[in-house]
mmCIF file of C-alpha atoms in Angstrom:
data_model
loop_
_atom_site.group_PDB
_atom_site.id
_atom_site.type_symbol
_atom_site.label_atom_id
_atom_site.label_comp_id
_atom_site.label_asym_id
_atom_site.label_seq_id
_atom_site.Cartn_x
_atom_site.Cartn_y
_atom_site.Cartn_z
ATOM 1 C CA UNK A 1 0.000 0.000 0.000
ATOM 2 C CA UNK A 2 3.260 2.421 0.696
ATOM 3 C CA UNK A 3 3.983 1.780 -2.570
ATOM 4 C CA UNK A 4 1.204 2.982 -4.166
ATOM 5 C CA UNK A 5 0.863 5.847 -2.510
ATOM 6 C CA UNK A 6 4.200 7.353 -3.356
ATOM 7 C CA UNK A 7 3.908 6.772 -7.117
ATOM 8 C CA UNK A 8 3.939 9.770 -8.583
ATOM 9 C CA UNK A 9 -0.085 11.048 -9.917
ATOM 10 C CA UNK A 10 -0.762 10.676 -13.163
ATOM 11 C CA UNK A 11 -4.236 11.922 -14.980
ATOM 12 C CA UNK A 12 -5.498 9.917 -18.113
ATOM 13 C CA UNK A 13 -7.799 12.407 -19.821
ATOM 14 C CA UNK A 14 -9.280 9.461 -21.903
ATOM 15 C CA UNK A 15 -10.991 10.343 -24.963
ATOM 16 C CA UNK A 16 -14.527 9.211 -26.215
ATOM 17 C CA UNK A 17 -15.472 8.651 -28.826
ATOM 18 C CA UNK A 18 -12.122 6.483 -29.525
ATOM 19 C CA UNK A 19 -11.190 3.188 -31.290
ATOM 20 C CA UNK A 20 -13.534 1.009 -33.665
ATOM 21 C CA UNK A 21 -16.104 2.768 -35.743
ATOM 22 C CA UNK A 22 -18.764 1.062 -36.995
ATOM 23 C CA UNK A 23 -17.071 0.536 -39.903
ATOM 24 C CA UNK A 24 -14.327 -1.585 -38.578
ATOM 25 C CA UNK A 25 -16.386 -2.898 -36.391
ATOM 26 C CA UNK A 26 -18.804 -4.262 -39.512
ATOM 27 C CA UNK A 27 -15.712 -5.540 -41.139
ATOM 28 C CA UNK A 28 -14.170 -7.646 -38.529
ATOM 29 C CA UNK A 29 -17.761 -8.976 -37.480
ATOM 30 C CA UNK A 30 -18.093 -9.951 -40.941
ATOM 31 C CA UNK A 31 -14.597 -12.542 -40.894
ATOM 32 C CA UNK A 32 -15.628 -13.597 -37.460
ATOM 33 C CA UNK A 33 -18.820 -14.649 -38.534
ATOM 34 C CA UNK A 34 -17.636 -16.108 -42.076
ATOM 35 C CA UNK A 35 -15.437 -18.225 -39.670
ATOM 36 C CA UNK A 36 -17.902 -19.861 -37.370
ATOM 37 C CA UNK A 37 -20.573 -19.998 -40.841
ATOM 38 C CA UNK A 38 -18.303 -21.631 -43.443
ATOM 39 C CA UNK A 39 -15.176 -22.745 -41.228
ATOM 40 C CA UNK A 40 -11.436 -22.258 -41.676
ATOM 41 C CA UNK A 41 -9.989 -21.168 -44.307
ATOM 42 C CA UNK A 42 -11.726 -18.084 -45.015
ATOM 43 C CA UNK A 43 -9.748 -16.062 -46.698
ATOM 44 C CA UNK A 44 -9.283 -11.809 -46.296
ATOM 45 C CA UNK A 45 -7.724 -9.790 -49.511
ATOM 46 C CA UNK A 46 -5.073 -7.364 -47.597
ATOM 47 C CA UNK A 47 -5.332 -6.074 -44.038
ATOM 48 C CA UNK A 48 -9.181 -6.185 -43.227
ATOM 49 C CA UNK A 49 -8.140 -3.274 -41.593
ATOM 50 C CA UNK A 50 -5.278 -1.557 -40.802
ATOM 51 C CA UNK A 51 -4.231 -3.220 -37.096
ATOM 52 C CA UNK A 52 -1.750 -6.058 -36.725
ATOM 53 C CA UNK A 53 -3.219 -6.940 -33.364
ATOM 54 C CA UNK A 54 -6.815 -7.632 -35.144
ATOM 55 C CA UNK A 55 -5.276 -9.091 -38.097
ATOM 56 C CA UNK A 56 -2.961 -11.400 -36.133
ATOM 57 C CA UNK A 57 -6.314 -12.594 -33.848
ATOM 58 C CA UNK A 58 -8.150 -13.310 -37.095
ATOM 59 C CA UNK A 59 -5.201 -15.588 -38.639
ATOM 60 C CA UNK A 60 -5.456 -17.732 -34.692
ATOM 61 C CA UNK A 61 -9.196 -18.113 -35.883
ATOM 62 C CA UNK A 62 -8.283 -19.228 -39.302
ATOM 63 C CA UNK A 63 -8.423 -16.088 -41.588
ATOM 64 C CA UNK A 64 -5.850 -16.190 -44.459
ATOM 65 C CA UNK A 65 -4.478 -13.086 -45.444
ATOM 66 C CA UNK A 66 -3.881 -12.528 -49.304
ATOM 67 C CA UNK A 67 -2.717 -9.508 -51.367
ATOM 68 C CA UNK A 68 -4.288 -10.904 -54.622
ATOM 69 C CA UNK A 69 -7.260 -13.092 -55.692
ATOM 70 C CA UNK A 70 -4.530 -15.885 -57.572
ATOM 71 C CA UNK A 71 -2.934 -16.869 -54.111
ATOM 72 C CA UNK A 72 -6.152 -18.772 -53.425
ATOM 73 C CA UNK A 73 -5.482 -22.763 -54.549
ATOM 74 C CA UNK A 74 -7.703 -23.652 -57.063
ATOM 75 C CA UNK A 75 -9.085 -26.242 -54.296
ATOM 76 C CA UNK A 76 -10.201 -23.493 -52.074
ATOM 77 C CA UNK A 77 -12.406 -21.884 -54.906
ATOM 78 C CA UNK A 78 -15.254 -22.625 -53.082
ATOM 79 C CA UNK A 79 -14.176 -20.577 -49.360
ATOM 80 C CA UNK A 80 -15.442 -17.280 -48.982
ATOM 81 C CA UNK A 81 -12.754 -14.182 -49.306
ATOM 82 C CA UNK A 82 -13.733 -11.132 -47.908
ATOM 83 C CA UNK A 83 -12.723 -7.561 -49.169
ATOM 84 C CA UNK A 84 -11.312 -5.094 -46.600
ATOM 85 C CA UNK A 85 -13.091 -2.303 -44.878
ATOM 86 C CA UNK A 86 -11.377 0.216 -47.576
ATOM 87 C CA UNK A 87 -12.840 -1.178 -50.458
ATOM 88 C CA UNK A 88 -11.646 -2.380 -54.189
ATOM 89 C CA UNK A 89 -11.649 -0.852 -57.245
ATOM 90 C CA UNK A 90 -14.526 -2.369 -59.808
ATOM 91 C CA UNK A 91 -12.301 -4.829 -61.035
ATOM 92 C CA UNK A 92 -11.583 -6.716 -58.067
ATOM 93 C CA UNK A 93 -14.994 -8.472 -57.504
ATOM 94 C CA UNK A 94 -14.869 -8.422 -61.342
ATOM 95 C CA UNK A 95 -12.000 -10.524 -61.162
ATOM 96 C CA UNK A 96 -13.493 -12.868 -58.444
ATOM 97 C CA UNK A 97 -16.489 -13.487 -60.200
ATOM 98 C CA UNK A 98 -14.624 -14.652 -63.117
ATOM 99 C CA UNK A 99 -12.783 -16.636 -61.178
ATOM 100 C CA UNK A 100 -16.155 -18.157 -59.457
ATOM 101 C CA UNK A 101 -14.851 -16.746 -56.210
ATOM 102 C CA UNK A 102 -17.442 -16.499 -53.534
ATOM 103 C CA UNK A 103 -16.969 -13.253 -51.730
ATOM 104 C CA UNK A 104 -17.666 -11.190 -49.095
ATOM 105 C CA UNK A 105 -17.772 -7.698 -49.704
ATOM 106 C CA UNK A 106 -16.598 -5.581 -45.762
ATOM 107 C CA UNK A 107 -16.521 -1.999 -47.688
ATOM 108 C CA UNK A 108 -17.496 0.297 -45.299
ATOM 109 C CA UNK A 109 -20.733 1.935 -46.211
ATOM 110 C CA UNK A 110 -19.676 5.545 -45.769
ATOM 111 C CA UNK A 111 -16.239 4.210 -47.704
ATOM 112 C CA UNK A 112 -19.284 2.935 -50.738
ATOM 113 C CA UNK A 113 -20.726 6.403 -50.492
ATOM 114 C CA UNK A 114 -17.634 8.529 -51.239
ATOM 115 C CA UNK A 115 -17.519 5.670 -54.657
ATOM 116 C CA UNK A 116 -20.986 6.506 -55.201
ATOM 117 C CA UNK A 117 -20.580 10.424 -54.590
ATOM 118 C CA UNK A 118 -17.260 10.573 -57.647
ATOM 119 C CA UNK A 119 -19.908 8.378 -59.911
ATOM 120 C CA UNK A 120 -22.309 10.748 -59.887
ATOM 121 C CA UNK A 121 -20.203 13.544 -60.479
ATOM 122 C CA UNK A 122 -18.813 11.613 -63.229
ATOM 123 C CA UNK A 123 -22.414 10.530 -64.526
ATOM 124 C CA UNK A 124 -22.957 14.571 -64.757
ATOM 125 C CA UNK A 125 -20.055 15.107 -66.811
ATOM 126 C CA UNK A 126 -17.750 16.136 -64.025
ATOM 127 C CA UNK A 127 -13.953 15.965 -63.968
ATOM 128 C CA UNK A 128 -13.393 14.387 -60.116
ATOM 129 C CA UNK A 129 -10.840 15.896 -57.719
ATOM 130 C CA UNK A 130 -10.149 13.035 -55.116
ATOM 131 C CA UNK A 131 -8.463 14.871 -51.675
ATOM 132 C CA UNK A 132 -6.408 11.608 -50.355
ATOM 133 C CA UNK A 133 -3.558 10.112 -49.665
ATOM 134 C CA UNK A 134 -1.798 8.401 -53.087
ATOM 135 C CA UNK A 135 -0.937 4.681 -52.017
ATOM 136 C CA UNK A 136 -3.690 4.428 -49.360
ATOM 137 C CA UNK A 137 -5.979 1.435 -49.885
ATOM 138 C CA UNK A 138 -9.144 3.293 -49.893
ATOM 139 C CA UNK A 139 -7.779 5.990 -52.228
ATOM 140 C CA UNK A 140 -6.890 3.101 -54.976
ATOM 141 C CA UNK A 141 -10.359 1.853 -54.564
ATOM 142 C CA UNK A 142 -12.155 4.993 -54.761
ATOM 143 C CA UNK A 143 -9.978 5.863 -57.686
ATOM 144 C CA UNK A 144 -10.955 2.199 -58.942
ATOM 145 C CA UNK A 145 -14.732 3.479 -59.117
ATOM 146 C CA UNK A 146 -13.996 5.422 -62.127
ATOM 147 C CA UNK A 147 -12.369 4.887 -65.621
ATOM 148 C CA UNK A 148 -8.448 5.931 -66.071
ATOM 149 C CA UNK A 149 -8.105 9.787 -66.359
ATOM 150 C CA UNK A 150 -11.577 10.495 -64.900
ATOM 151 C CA UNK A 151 -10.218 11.569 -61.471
ATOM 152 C CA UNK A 152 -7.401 13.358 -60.336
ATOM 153 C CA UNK A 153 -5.518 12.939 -56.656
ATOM 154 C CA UNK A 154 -4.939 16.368 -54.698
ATOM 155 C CA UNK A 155 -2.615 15.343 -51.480
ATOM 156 C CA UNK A 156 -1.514 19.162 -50.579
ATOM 157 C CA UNK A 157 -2.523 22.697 -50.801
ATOM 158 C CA UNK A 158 0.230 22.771 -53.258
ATOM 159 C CA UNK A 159 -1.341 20.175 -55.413
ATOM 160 C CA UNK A 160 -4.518 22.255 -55.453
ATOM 161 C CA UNK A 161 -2.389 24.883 -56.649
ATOM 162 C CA UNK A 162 -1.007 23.101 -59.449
ATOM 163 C CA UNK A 163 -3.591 21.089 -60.399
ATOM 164 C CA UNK A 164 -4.254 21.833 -64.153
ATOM 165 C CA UNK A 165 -7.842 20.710 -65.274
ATOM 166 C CA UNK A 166 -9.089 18.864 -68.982
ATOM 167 C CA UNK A 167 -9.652 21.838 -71.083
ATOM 168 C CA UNK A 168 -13.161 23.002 -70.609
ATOM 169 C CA UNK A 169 -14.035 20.323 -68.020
ATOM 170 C CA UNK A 170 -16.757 20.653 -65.121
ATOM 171 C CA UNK A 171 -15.026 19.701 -61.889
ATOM 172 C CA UNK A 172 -16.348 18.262 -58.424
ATOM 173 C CA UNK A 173 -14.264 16.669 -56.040
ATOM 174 C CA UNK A 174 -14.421 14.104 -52.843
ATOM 175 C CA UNK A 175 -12.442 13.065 -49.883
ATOM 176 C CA UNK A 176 -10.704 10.380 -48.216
ATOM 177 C CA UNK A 177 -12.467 9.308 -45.542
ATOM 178 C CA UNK A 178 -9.765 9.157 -42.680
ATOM 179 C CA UNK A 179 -7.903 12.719 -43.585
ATOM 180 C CA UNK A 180 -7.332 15.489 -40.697
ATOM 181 C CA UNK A 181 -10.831 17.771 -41.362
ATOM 182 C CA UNK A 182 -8.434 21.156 -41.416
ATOM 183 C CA UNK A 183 -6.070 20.299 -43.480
ATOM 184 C CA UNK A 184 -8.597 19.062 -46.428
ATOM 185 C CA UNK A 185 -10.900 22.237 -45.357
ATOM 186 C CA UNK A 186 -7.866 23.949 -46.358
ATOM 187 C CA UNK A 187 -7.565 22.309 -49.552
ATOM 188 C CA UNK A 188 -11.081 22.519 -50.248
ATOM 189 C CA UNK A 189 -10.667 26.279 -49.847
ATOM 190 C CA UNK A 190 -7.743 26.681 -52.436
ATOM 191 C CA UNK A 191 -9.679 24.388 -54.678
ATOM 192 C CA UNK A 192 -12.975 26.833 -54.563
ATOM 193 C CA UNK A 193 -10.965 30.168 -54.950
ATOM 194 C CA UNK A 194 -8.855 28.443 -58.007
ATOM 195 C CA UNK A 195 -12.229 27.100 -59.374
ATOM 196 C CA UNK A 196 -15.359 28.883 -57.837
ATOM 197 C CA UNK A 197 -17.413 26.476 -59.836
ATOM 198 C CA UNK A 198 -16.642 23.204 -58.568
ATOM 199 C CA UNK A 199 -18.962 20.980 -57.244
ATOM 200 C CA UNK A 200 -18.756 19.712 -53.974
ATOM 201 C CA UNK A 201 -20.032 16.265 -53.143
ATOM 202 C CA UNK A 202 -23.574 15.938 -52.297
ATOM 203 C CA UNK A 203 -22.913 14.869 -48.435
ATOM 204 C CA UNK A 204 -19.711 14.815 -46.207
ATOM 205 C CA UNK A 205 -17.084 12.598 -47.424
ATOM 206 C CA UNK A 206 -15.079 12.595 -44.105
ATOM 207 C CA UNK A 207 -16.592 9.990 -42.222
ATOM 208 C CA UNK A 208 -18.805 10.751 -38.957
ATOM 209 C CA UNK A 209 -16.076 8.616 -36.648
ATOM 210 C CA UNK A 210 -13.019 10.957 -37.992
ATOM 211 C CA UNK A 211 -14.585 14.295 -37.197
ATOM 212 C CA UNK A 212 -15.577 12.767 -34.195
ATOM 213 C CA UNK A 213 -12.095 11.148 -32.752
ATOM 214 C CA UNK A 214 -10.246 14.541 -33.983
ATOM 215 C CA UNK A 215 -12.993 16.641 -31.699
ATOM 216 C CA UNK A 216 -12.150 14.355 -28.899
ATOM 217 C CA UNK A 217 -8.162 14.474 -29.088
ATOM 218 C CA UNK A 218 -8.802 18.508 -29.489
ATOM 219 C CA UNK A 219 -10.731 18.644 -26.458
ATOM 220 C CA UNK A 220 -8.558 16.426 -24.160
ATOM 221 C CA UNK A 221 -4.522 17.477 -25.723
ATOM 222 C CA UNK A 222 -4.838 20.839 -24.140
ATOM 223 C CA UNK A 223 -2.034 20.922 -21.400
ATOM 224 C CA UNK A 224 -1.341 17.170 -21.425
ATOM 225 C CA UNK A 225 2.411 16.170 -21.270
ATOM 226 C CA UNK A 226 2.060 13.321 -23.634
ATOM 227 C CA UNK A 227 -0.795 12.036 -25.949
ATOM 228 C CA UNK A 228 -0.981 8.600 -27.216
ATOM 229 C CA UNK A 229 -2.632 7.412 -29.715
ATOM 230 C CA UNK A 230 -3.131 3.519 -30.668
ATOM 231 C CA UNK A 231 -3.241 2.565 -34.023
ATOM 232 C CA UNK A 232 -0.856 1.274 -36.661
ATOM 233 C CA UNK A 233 1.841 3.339 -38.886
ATOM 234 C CA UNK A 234 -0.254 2.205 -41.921
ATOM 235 C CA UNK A 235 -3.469 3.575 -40.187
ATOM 236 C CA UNK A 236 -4.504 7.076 -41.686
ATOM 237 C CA UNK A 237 -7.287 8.189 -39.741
ATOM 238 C CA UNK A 238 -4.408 7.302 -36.206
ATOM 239 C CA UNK A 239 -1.720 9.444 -37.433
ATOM 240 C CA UNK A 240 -3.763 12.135 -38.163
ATOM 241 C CA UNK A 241 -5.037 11.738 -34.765
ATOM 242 C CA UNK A 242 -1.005 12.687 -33.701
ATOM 243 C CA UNK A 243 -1.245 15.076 -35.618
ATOM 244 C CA UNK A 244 -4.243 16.835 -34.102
ATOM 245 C CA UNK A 245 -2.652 16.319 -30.870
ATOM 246 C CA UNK A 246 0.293 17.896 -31.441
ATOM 247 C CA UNK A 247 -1.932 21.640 -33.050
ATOM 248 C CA UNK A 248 -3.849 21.054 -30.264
ATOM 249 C CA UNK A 249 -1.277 21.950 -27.301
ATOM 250 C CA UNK A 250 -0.096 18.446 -26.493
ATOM 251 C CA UNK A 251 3.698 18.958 -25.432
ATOM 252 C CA UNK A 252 4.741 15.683 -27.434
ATOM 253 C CA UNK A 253 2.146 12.904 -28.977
ATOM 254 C CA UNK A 254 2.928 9.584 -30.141
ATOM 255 C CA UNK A 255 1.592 6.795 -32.013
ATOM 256 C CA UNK A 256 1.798 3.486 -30.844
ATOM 257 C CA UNK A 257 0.415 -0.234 -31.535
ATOM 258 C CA UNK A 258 0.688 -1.792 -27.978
ATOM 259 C CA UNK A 259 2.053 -0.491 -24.398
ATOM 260 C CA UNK A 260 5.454 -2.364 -25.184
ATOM 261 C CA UNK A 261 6.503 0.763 -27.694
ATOM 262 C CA UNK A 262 5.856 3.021 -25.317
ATOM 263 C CA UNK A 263 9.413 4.580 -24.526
ATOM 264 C CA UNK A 264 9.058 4.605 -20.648
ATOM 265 C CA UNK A 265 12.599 5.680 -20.096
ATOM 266 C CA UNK A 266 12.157 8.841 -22.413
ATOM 267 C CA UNK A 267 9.465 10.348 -21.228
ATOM 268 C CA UNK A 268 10.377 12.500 -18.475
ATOM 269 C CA UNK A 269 8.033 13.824 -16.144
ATOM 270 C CA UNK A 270 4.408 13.176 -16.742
ATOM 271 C CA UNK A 271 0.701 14.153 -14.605
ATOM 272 C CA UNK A 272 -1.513 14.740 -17.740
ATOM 273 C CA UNK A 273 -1.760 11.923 -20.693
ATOM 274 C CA UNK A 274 -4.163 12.256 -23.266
ATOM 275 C CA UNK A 275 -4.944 8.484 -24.605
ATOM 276 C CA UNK A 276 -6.990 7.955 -27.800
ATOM 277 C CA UNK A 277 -7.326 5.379 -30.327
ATOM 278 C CA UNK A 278 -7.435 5.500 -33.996
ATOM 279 C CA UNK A 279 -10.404 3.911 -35.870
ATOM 280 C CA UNK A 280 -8.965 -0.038 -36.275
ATOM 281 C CA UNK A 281 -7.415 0.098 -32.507
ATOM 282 C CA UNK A 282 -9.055 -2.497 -30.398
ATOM 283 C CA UNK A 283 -9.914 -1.291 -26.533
ATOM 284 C CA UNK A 284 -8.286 -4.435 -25.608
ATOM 285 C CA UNK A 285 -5.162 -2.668 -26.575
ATOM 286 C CA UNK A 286 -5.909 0.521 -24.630
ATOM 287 C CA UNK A 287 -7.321 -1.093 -21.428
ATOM 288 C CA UNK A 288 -3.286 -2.526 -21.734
ATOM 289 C CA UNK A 289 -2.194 0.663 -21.936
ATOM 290 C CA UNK A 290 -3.899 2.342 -18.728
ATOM 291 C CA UNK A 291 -2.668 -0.864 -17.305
ATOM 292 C CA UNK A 292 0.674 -0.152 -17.908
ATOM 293 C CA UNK A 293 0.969 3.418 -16.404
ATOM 294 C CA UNK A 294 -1.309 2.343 -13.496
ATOM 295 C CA UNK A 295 1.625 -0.221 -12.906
ATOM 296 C CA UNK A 296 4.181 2.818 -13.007
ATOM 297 C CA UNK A 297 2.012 5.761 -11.603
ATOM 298 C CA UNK A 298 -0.598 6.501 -9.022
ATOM 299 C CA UNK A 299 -3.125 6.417 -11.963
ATOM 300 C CA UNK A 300 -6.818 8.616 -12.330
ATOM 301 C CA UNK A 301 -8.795 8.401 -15.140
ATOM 302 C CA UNK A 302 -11.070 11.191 -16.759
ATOM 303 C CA UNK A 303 -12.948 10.583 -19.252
ATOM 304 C CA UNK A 304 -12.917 13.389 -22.572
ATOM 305 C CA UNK A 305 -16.061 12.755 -23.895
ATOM 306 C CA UNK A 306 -17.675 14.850 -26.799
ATOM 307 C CA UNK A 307 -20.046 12.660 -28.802
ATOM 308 C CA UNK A 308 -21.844 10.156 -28.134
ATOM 309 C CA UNK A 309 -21.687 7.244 -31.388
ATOM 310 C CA UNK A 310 -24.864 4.802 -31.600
ATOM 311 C CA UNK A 311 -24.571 4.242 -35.006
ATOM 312 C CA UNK A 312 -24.792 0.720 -36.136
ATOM 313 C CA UNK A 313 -23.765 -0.808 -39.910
ATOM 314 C CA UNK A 314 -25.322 -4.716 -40.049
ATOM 315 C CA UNK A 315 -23.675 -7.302 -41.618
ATOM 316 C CA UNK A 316 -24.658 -9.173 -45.197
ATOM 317 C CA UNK A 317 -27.305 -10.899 -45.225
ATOM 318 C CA UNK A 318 -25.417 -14.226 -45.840
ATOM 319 C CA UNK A 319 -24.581 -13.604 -42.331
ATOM 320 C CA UNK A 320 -27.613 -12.768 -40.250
ATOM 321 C CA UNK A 321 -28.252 -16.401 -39.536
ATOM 322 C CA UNK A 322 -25.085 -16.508 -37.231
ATOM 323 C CA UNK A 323 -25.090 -15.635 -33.961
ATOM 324 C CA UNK A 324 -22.333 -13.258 -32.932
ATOM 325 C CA UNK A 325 -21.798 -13.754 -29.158
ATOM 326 C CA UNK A 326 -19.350 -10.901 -26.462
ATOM 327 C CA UNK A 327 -16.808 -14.324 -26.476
ATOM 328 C CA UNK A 328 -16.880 -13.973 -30.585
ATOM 329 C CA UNK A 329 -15.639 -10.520 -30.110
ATOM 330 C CA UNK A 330 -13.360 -10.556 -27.086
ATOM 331 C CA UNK A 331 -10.545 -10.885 -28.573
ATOM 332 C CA UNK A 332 -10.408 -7.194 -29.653
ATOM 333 C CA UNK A 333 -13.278 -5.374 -27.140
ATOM 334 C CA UNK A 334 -11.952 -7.384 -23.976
ATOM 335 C CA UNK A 335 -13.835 -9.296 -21.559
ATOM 336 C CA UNK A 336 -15.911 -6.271 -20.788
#
């Protein structure tokens, strides 16, 4: 009891709404429930999403993670694949139905709307700006939506700037899902004083879950020593997350995948830490985290809540039939 009492105090301003949107959560429901439907092997086309800790618990349970449709054996032709939460370009379940591939489509639905937003600007004879990352899975299946040389990537402010449009062409544009919400109001911005006729999309593109993880970090980085966020290097919607942190007022913010990167020796004194979690960050991982510093500190948690998230994305129907039990899911949400 000494012990504990002379650790030195340590507030966790923890945020809410953190870790798995709907989205994810849809997509890794999905896999789980292929898996207790159709048995092992089922296989997953790249990350289902971007978190080695979920991706690594799916392979226990007998996922088999591909990059391309030709790595399944011709034997296997008959095992579902599913298609990640980011979504494939047209060709991909083009591909598997020549093949005679059964699939599983685990698109995100507000991932399917931005697809269906740059088709109808491209039904209406528009040129389509895509704000994104180049190289990010959901950007090459977004871009996938359209024929080549119907949409054009804009990464940077600079990129607006240079951006030189088909001679006499209509332009609307649409985002990434995941992408910081000031920096693409920014581009946005240069994009409508270069081109006060472009179209914007016909609802949000940034997803509900961004906005709402970015509002959280805002609200809790203020005077915090440290902010940590969980998610994975690959994960776009987590490093922006950092990245908020750090405009915010946090004196130093970090990304990390599990409380065994944290560098304890080289973080010098501490009493606030902000703690979020990307998107595709399980709250098994961050209940590991807390655990952690309470191990190290005299630990008190407060809880940064701004929005409250109820909603909801159902599976296939292929699916509904199965019942998906708290023991199905532990693996990532805990025992809680």
């Amino acid at each position: 009891m000494l012990e504990r009492t002379t650790r030195q105090k340590l507030t966790v301003r923890l945020c809410g709404p953190r870790g798995f949107c709907a989205g994810v959560d849809r997509a890794i429901q999905i896999v789980v429930l292929a898996l207790k439907k159709y048995g092992a092997p089922v296989y997953v086309r790249h990350e289902i999403v971007h978190n080695r800790y979920v991706v690594e618990g799916l392979q226990e349970r007998g996922a088999v993670f591909i990059e391309e449709l030709d790595e399944i054996p011709d034997d296997h032709r008959e095992r579902p694949v599913v298609f990640s939460a980011h979504g494939v370009p047209k060709s991909v379940p083009a591909d598997a139905q020549a093949r005679n591939l059964f699939y599983l489509d685990a698109t995100c639905p507000l991932v399917s709307k931005v697809h269906k937003q740059a088709m109808r600007h491209q039904r209406l004879g528009r040129h389509v700006l895509l704000i994104g990352h180049a190289g990010h899975p959901e950007v090459i299946g977004t871009m996938g939506q359209l024929p080549d040389g119907a949409v054009s990537l804009v990464e940077t402010v600079e990129d607006a700037a240079r951006f030189d449009p088909p001679a006499g062409a209509e332009l609307g544009y649409v985002s990434q899902t995941t992408l910081s919400v000031e920096d693409t109001a920014e581009i946005i911005r240069a994009l409508e004083s270069r081109f006060p006729d472009i179209q914007a999309p016909a609802a949000e593109s940034i997803c509900y879950a961004t906005t709402n993880r970015q509002d959280a970090v805002k609200a809790a980085a203020p005077g915090s020593d440290l902010f940590l966020v969980v998610g994975a290097p690959n994960s776009s919607n987590s490093r922006r997350l950092v990245e908020v942190a750090e405009r915010a007022g946090a004196r130093r913010a970090l990304l990390v995948q599990r409380a065994s990167e944290i560098p304890w020796e080289d973080l010098g004194p501490l009493s606030v830490l902000g703690l979020s979690a990307g998107a595709s960050a399980p709250e098994i991982i961050v209940d590991e985290i807390i655990d952690a510093f309470a191990e190290r500190y005299q630990v008190e948690v407060e809880l940064a809540v701004t929005a409250e998230e109820l909603e909801n994305f159902p599976v296939m129907r292929a699916l509904r039939d199965v019942e998906l039990t708290k023991a199905d899911m532990a693996f990532v949400n805990g025992a809680g």
